[in-house]
Coordinates of C-alpha atoms and ligand atoms in Angstrom, one line a residue:
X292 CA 0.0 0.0 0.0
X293 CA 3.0 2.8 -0.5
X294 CA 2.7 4.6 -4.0
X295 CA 4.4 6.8 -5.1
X296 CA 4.1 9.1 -8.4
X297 CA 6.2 10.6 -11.0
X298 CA 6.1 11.8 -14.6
X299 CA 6.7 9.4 -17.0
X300 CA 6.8 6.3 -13.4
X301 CA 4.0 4.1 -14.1
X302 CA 2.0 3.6 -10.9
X303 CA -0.1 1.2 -9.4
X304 CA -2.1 1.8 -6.1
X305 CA -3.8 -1.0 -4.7
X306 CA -5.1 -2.7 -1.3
X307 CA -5.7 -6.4 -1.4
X308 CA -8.3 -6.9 -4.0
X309 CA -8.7 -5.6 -7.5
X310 CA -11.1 -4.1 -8.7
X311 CA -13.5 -6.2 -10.8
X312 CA -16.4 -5.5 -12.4
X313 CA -19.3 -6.2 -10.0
X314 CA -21.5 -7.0 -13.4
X315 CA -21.4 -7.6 -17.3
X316 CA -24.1 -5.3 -17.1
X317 CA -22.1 -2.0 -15.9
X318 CA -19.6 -3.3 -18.7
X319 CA -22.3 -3.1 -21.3
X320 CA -23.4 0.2 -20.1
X321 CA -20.1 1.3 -20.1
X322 CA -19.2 -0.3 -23.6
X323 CA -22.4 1.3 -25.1
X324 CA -21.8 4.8 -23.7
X325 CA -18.9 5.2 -26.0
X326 CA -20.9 4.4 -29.0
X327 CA -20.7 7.7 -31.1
X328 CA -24.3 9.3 -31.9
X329 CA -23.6 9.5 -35.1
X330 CA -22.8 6.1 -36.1
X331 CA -25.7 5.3 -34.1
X332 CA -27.4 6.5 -37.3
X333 CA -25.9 3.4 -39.3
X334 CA -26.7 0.6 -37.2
X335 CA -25.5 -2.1 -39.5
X336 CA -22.7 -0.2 -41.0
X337 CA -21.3 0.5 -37.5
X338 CA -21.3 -3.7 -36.4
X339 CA -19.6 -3.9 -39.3
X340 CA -17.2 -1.8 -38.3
X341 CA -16.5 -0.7 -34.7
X342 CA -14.0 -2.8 -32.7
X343 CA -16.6 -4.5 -30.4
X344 CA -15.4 -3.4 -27.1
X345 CA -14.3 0.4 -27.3
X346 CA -17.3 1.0 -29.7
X347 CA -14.2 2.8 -31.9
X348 CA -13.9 2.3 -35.8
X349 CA -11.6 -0.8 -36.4
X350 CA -8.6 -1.1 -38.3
X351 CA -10.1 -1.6 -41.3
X352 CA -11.6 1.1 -41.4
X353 CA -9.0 3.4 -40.3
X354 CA -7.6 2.7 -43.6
X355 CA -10.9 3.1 -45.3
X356 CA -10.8 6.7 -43.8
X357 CA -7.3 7.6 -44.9
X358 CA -7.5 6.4 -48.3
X359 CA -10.5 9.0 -48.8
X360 CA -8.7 11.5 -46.8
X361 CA -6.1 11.3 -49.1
X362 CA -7.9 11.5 -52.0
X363 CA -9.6 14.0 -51.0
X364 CA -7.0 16.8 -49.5
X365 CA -7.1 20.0 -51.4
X366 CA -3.7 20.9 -52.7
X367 CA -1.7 22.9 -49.9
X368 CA -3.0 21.4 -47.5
X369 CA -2.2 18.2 -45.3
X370 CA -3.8 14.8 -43.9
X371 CA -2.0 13.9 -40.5
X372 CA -1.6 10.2 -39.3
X373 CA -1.4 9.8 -35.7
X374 CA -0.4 6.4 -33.9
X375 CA -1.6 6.7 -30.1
X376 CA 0.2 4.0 -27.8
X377 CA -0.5 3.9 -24.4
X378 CA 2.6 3.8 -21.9
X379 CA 2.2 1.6 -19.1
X380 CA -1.1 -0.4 -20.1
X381 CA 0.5 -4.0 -20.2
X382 CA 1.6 -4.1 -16.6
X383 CA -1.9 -2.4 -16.1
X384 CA -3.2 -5.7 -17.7
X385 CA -0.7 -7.6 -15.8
X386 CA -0.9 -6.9 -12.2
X387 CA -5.0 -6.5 -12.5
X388 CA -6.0 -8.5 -14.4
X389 CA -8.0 -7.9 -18.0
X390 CA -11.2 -6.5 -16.9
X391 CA -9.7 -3.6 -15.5
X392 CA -7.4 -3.5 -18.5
X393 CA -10.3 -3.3 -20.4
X394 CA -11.9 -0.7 -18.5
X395 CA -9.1 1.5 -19.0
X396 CA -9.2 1.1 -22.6
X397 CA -12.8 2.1 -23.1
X398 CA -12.2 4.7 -20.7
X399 CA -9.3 5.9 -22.6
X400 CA -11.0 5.4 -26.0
X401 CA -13.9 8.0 -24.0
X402 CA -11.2 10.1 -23.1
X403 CA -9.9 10.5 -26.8
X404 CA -13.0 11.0 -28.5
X405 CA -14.2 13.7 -26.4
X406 CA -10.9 15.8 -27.2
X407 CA -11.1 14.9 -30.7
X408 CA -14.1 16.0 -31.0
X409 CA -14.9 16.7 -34.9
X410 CA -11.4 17.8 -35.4
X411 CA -10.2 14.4 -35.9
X412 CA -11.2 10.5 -36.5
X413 CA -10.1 8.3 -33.8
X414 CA -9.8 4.4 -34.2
X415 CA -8.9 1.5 -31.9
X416 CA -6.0 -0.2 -34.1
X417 CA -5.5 -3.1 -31.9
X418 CA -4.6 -3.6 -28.7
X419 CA -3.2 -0.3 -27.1
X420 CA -2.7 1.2 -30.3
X421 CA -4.8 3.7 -31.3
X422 CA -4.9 5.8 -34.8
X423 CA -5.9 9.5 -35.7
X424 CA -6.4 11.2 -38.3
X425 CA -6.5 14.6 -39.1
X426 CA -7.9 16.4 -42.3
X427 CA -7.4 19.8 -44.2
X428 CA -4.9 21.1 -41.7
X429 CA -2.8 24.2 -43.1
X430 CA -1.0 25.0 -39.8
X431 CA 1.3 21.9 -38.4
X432 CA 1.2 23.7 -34.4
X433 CA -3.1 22.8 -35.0
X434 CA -2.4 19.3 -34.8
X435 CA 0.4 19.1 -32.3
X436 CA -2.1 21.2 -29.8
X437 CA -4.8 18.4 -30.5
X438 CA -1.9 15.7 -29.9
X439 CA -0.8 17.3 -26.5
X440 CA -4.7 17.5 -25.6
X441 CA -4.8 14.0 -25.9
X442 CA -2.0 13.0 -24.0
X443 CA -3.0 15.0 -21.3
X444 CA -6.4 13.7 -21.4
X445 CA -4.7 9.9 -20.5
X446 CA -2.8 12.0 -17.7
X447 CA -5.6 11.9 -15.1
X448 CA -5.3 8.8 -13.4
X449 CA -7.9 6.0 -13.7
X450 CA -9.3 5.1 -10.3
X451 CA -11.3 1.8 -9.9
X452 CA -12.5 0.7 -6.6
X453 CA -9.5 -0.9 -5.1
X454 CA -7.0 0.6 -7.5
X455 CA -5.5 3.4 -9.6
X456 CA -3.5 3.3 -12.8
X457 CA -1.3 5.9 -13.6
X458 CA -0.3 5.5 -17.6
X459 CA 0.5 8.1 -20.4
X460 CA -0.2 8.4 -24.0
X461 CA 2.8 9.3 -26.8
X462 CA 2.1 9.9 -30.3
X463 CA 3.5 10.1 -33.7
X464 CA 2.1 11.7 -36.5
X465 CA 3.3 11.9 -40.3
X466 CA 1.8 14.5 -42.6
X467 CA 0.8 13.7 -46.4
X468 CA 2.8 14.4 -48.6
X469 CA 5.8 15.2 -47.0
X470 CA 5.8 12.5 -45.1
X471 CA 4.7 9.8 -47.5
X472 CA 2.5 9.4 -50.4
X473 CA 1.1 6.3 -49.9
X474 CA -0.9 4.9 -47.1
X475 CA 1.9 2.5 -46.0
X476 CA 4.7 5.2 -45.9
X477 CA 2.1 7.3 -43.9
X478 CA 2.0 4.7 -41.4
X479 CA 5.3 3.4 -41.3
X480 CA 6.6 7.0 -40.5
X481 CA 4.2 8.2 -37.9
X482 CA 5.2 4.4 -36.3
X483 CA 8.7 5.9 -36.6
X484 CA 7.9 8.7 -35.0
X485 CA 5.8 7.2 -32.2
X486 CA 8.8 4.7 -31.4
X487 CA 11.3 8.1 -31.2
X488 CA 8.6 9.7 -28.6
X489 CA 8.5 6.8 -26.5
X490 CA 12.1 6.4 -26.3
X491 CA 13.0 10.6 -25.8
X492 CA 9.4 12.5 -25.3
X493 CA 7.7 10.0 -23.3
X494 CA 4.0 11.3 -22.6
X495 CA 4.3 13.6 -25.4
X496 CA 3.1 14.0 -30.0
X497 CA 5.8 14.5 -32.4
X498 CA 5.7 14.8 -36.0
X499 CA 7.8 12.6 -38.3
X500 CA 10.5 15.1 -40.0
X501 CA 13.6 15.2 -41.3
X502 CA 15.9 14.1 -38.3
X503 CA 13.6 10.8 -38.4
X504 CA 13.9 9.9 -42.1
X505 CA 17.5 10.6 -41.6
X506 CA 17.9 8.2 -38.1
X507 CA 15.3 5.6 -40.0
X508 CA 17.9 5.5 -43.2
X509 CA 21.0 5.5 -40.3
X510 CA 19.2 2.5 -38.8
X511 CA 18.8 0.7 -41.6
X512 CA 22.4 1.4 -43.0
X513 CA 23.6 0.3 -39.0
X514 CA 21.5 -3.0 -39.5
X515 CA 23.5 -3.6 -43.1
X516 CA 26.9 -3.1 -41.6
X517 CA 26.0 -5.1 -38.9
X518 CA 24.9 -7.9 -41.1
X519 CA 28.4 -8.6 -42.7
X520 CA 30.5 -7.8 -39.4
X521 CA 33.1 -10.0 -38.0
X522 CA 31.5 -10.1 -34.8
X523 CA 34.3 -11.7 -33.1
X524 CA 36.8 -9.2 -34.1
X525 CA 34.9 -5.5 -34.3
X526 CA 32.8 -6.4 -31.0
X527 CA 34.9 -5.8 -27.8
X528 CA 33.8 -4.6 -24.2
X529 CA 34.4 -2.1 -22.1
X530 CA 34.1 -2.6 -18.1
X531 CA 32.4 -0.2 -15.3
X532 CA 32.8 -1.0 -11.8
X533 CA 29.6 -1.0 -9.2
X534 CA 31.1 0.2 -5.7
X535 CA 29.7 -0.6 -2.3
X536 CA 28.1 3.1 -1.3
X537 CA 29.7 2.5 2.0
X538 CA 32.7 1.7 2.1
X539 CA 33.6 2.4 -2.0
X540 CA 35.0 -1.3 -2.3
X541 CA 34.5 -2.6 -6.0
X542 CA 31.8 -5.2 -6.5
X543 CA 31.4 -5.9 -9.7
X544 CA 32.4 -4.9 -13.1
X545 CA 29.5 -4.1 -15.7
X546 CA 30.3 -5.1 -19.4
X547 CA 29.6 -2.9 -21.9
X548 CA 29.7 -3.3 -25.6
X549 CA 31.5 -1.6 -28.4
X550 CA 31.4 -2.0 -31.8
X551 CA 34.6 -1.1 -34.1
X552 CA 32.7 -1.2 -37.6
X553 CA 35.5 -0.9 -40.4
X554 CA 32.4 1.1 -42.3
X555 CA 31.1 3.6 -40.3
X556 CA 33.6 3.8 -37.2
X557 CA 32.9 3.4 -33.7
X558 CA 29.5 2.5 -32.8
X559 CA 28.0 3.1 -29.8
X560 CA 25.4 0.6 -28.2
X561 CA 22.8 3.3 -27.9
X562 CA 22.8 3.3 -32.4
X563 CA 23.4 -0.5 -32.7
X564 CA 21.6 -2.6 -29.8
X565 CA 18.2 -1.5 -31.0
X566 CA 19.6 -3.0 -34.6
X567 CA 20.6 -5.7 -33.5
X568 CA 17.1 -6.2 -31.1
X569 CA 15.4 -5.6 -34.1
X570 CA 17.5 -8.0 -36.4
X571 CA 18.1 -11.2 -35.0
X572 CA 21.7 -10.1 -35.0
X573 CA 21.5 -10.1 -30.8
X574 CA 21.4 -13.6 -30.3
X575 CA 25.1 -14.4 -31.8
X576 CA 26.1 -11.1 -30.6
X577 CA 25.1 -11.7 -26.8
X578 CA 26.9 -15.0 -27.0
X579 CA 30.2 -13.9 -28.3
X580 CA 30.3 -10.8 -25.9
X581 CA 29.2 -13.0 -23.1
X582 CA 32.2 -15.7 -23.7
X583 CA 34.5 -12.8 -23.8
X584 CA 33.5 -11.0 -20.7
X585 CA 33.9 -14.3 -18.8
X586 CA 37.4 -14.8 -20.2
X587 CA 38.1 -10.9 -18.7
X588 CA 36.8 -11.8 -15.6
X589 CA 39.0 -15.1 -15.2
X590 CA 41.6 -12.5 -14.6
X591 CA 40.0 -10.4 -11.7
X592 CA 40.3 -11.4 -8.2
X593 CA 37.8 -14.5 -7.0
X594 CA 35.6 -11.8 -5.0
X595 CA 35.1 -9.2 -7.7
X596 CA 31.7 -9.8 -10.2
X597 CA 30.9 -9.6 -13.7
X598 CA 28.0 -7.8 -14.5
X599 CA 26.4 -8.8 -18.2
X600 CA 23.4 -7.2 -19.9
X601 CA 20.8 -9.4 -21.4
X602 CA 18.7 -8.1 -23.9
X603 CA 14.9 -8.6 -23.5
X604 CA 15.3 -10.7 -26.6
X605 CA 17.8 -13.1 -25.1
X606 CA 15.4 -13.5 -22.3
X607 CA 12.0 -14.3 -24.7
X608 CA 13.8 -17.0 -26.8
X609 CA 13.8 -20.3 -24.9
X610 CA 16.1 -21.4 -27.1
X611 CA 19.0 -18.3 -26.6
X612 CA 18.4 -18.3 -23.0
X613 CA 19.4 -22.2 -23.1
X614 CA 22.6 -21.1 -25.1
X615 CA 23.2 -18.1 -22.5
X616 CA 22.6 -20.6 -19.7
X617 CA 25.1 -22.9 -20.9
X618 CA 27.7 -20.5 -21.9
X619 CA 27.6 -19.3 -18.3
X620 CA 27.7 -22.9 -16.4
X621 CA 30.6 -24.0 -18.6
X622 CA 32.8 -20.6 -18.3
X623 CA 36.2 -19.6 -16.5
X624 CA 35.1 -18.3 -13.5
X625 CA 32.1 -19.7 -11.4
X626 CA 28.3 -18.9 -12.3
X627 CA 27.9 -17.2 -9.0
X628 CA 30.3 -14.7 -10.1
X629 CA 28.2 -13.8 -12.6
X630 CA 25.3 -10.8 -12.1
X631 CA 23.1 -10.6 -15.5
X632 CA 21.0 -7.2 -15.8
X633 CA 17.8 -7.4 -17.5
X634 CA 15.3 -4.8 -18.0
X635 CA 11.6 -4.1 -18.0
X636 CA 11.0 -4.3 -21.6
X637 CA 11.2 -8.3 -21.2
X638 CA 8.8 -8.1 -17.8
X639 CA 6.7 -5.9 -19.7
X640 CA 6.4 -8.3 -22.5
X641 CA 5.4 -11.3 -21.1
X642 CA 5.5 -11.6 -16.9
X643 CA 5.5 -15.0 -16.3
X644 CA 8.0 -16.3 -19.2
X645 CA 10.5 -13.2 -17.9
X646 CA 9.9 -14.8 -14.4
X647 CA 10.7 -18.7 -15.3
X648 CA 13.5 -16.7 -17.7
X649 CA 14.8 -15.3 -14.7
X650 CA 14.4 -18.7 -12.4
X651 CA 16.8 -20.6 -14.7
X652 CA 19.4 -17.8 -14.8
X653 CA 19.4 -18.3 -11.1
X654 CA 19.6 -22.2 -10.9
X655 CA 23.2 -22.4 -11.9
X656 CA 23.6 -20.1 -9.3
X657 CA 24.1 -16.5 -11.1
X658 CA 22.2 -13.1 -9.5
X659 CA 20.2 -11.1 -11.4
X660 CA 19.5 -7.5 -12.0
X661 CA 16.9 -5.0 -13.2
X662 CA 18.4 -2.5 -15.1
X663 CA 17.2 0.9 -15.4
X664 CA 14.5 0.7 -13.0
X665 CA 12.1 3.7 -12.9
X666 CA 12.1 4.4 -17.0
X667 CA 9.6 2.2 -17.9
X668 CA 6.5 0.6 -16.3
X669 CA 7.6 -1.0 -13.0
X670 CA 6.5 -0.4 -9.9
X671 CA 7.5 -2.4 -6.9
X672 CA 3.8 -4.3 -6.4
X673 CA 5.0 -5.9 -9.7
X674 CA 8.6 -6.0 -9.2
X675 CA 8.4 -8.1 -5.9
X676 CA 7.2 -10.8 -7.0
X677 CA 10.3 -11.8 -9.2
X678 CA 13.5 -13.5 -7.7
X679 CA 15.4 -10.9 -8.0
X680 CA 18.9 -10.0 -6.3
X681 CA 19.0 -6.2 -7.5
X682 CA 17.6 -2.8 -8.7
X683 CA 19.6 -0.6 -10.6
X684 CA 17.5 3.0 -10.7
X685 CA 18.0 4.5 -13.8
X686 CA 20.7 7.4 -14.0
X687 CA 17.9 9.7 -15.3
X688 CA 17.1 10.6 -11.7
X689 CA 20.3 11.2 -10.7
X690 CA 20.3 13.9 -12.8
X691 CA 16.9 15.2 -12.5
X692 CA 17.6 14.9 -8.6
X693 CA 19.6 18.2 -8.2
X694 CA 16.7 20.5 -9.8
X695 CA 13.6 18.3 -8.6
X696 CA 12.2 17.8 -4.9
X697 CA 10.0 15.1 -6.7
X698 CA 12.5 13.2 -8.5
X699 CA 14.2 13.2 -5.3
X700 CA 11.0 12.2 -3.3
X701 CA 10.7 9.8 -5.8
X702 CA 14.3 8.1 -5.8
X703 CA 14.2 8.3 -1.7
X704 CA 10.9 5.7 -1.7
X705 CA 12.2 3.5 -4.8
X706 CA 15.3 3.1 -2.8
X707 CA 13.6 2.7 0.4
X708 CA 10.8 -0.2 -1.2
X709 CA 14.0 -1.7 -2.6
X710 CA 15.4 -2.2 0.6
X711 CA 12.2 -3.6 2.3
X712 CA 12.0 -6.2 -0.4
X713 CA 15.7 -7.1 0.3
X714 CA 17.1 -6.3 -2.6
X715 CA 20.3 -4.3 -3.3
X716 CA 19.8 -1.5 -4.4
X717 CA 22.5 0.4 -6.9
X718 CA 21.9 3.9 -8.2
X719 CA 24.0 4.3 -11.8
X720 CA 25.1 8.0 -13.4
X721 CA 26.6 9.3 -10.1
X722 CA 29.2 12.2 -11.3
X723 CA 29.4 13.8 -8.1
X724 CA 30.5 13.6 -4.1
X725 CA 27.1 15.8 -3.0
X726 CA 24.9 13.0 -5.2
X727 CA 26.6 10.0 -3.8
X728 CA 26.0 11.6 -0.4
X729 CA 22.5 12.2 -0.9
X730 CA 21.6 8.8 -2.4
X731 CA 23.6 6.8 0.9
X732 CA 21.5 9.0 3.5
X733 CA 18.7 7.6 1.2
X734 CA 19.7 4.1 2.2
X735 CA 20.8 3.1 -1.2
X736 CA 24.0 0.5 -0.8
X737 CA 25.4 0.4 -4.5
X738 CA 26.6 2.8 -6.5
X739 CA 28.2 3.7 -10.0
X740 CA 29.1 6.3 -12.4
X741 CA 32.0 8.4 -13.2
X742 CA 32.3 9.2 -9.5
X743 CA 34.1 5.9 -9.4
X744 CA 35.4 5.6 -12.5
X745 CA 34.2 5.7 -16.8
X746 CA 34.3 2.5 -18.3
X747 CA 37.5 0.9 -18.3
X748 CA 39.3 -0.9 -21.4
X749 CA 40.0 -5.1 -20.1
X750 CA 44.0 -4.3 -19.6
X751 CA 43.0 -1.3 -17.2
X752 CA 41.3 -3.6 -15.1
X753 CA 44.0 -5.0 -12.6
X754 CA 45.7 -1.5 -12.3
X755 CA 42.8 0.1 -11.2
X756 CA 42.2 -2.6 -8.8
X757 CA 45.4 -1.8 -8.2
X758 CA 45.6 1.7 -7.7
X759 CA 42.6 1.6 -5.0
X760 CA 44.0 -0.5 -3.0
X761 CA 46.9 1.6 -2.3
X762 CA 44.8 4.4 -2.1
X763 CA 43.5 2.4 1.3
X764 CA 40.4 1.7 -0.5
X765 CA 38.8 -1.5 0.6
X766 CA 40.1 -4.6 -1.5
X767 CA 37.5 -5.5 -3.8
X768 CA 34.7 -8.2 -2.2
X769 CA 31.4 -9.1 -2.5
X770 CA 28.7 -7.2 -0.6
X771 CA 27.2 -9.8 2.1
Ligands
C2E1071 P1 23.2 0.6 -19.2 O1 23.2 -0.9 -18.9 O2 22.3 1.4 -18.4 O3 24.7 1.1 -19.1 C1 25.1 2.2 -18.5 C2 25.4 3.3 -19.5 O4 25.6 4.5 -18.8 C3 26.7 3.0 -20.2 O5 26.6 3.6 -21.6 C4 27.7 3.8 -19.4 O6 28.8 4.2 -20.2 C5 26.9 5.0 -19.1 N1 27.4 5.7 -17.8 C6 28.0 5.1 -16.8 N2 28.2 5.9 -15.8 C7 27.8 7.1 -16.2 C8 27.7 8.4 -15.6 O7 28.2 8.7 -14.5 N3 27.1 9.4 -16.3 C9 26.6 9.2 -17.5 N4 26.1 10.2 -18.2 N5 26.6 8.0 -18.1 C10 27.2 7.0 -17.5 P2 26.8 2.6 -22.8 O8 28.1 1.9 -22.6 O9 26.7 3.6 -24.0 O10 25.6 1.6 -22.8 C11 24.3 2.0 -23.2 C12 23.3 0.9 -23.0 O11 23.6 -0.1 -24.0 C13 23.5 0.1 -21.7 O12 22.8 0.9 -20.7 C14 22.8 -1.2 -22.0 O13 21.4 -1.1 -21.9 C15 23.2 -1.4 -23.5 N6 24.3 -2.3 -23.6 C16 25.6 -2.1 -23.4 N7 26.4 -3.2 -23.6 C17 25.5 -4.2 -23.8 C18 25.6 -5.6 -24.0 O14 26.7 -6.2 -24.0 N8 24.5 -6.3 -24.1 C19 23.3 -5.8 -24.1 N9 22.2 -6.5 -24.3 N10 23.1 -4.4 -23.9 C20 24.2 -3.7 -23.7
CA1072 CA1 23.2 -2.3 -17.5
CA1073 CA1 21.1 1.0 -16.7

C-alpha cells in the first residue's frame, strides 16, 4: 500500500483486491456509452465496423478513412496520421487483471474521442494502439495542440474501486505528402515517430521530420553493416565498476559493448543494440560478448563480479536463454560470479516467461538484475514478485535529482521499497560527491558512475584494482 508518483513512473495503487467489475451489465453500459451518436445513425454499418469493445472504428476502417482523406486533400493542405500508444497499459493488464485492462481502454477510447471531438477520426488499431487522423490542416502547431490535448487527457489517473493506474499516451504523427504518399509510408513514419517519442518524449506528439527519415535511413544502414560484421573481431567490451556506497570497495564490473565497424567507425550501443534487437543479429552477438566478458573476468580477483546485460530478446527466446545458460555454467570463472541485468521491456512483454527466464538464470547459481529501474512501467507491487537480487534505478534521476524535490521524493521511496523487499539496491550516473552523499542517507548501498570511474578498457582492469588498493580503498569483495 505505498505509492508513489512521478512523470513518466508508471504507478499502481492498490489494497488487497482488485477491482472487478461487480456485473457484465455496468460493462455493457459502459461499452455502449462510447458508442458515437452519429454512427448510431448506421446501425448495421457501425457492427460492421466498430471494434466490439471500445465501440471505436476498427482497423479496417481506419484505412478506409485515410484512403479517402487522401484523395480528397485540397492541394496545400495536409492529412495527418497519428499512432496513439498507451505507456504503461501491459503491466496495467498484468498486475490487474484484463477487466480492469479493459476498462481502462474504453475509458481511454472516451477520453480521446471527447478531445477529438470533430477535429479528428479516432480508431482503436488493436490492442493499445490507437490511430488519428487529421484532415485539411494548413498549420502543423493545429495538430500538435490536439496531440498534447490527448496526451494530457490519459494523464488523469484511472481510479477503480480498489486501484489506480497511472499510464501516459505518446504519439506520432506523419503528414501527407511530405511524409509519404502512400498509405503505407504514412503509417510506417508516424510508427517511426511514435517509437522516437516513447524512447526521448515519453507522454508527449511528435511529428515525423527530417531528423527521423534521416535516423530511419541510419538505422537501416547500421543494420546492413552489422549484417556482414566480423563479430568476433569488431565487438569488444568495455568494463564499469559497481562500488559498495559505503565503504567504495568494488563489487562488480559491468560489461559494456562496443562495436569497431571498419564502415562507419565506432559505434556506440545506444545506435546499434536496438539493430541488433530488431534484427536477430542479438542472439550471436550476446553470446560472443558473453564468452569474452567471462574470459576478462578469469583475470579479476575471486571476489570481484561480472556484470552482463541481457537483452529482452535473449530472455524471450527459450532457445537463446538455453545457449546463455550454458555459456555461463561452462565458463572460467564460477556462475555465481556472474550478475546478468535485464530490463523491463522483457517483464513488460510477457511476466511469467520473464519470471521462469529469470528462475533458470538463477539455478546455476548466477544473480540477477533489473536494469534501469524507474524508466519504464515497473512499480514495486510488480517487481516483488520476481526473484530478484537487484535494482539498478536509472541514471535519469540522478540527474533530474539536483533541480527536482520530486525526482528526489521519488528516488528516496524506490530506494527505500527496494530495501524492504531485500534487494540491493544500486543507483548508476553518479558524477558527483554531493549526489553519492544524498543517495547513501537515502539508504541506497550500490553505486556507479563516473564518481568511481568511466568504463575501463580489459587491460585497465588489474591497475585500477590496483591503484585503489593503495589508495586504502577496501580490496574489492562481494557485498554480504
Ligand atoms: P546501461 O546498462 O544502463 O549502461 C550504463 C550506461 O551509462 C553506459 O553507456 C555507461 O557508459 C553510461 N554511464 C555510466 N556511468 C555514467 C555516468 O556517471 N554518467 C553518464 N552520463 N553515463 C554513465 P553505454 O556503454 O553507451 O551503454 C548504453 C546501453 O547499451 C546500456 O545501458 C545497455 O542497456 C546497453 N548495452 C551495453 N552493452 C550491452 C551488452 O553487452 N548487451 C546488451 N544486451 N546491452 C548492452
Ligand atoms: Ca546495465
Ligand atoms: Ca542502466
Amino acid at each position: 500500500p505505498m505509492i508513489i508518483g512521478a512523470a513518466g513512473l508508471f504507478v499502481v495503487m492498490f489494497g488487497t483486491i482488485f477491482a472487478v467489475i461487480r456485473s457484465s451489465r455496468d460493462f455493457l453500459e459502459l461499452v455502449a456509452s462510447q458508442v458515437d451518436a452519429q454512427q448510431l445513425s448506421d446501425e448495421n454499418s457501425r457492427l460492421a465496423h466498430v471494434g466490439s469493445l471500445t465501440g471505436l472504428p476498427n482497423r479496417r476502417r481506419f484505412f478506409g478513412r485515410l484512403h479517402q482523406a487522401i484523395a480528397r486533400n485540397a492541394p496545400g493542405a495536409r492529412v495527418y496520421v497519428g499512432i496513439l500508444d498507451l505507456d504503461g497499459f501491459k503491466p496495467v493488464n498484468d498486475v490487474f487483471g484484463h477487466v480492469v485492462g479493459d476498462r481502462v481502454l474504453v475509458e481511454c477510447s472516451a477520453r480521446f474521442s471527447q478531445v477529438a471531438g470533430d477535429k479528428a477520426f479516432v480508431a482503436r488499431l488493436g490492442g493499445d494502439e490507437f490511430g488519428l487522423i487529421v484532415e485539411n490542416v494548413r498549420d502543423e502547431d493545429f495538430v500538435l495542440t490536439l496531440g498534447h490535448q490527448i496526451c494530457e487527457a490519459t494523464r488523469e489517473p484511472f481510479a477503480f474501486d480498489d486501484a489506480i493506474a497511472a499510464i501516459s499516451t505518446s504519439i506520432g504523427f506523419a503528414a501527407f505528402p511530405d511524409a509519404g504518399e502512400t498509405q503505407r509510408r504514412l503509417y510506417e513514419r508516424a510508427d517511426f515517430a511514435l517509437y522516437f517519442a516513447k524512447q526521448n518524449h515519453r507522454g508527449r506528439a511528435i511529428i515525423f521530420c527530417e531528423e527521423h527519415e534521416r535516423r530511419m535511413k541510419g538505422s537501416a544502414l547500421v543494420e546492413q553493416c552489422l549484417r556482414r560484421a566480423d563479430l568476433e573481431t569488431e565487438m569488444s567490451l568495455v568494463y564499469q565498476p559497481l562500488h559498495e556506497a559505503e565503504t567504495g570497495a568494488i563489487v562488480s564490473f559491468e560489461a559494456l559493448a562496443r562495436w569497431n565497424s571498419p564502415d562507419l567507425g565506432e559505434v556506440g550501443p545506444g545506435e546499434f543494440g536496438a539493430v541488433a534487437e530488431r534484427s536477430d543479429i542479438i542472439y550471436p552477438l550476446s553470446r560472443i560478448l558473453l564468452r569474452k566478458a567471462l574470459k576478462a573476468a578469469s583475470q579479476w580477483p575471486e571476489g570481484v563480479q561480472l556484470s552482463f546485460n541481457l537483452s529482452a530478446r535473449d530472455l524471450m527466446s527459450p532457445a537463446a536463454l538455453t545457449q546463455i545458460i550454458a555459456i555461463a555454467a561452462s565458463g572460467p570463472i564460477a556462475p555465481s560470479r556472474i550478475d546478468f541485468e535485464i530490463t523491463e521491456t522483457a517483464l513488460i512483454t510477457d511476466f511469467e516467461r520473464a519470471r521462469k527466464a529469470i528462475l533458470a538464470l538463477k539455478s546455476i547459481g548466477a544473480s540477477v538484475s533489473l536494469d534501469d529501474f524507474g524508466t519504464g512501467y515497473s512499480s514495486l507491487n510488480y517487481v516483488h514478485r520476481l526473484p530478484l537480487d537487484r535494482i539498478k534505478i536509472d541514471r535519469s534521476f540522478v540527474r533530474e535529482m539536483e533541480t527536482s524535490p520530486l525526482a528526489r521524493d521519488v528516488v528516496k521511496t524506490m530506494i527505500s521499497m527496494a530495501r524492504n523487499l531485500n534487494f540491493d539496491c544500486v543507483i548508476e550516473g553518479v558524477e558527483t560527491q554531493e549526489q553519492l552523499a544524498l543517495l547513501k542517507s537515502f539508504g541506497c548501498n550500490m553505486a556507479q558512475g563516473y564518481l568511481f570511474s568511466r568504463p575501463l578498457a580489459e587491460n585497465e582492469i588489474l591497475p585500477f584494482i590496483d591503484a585503489r588498493e593503495s589508495l586504502g580503498l577496501p580490496a574489492a569483495r562481494r557485498i554480504a
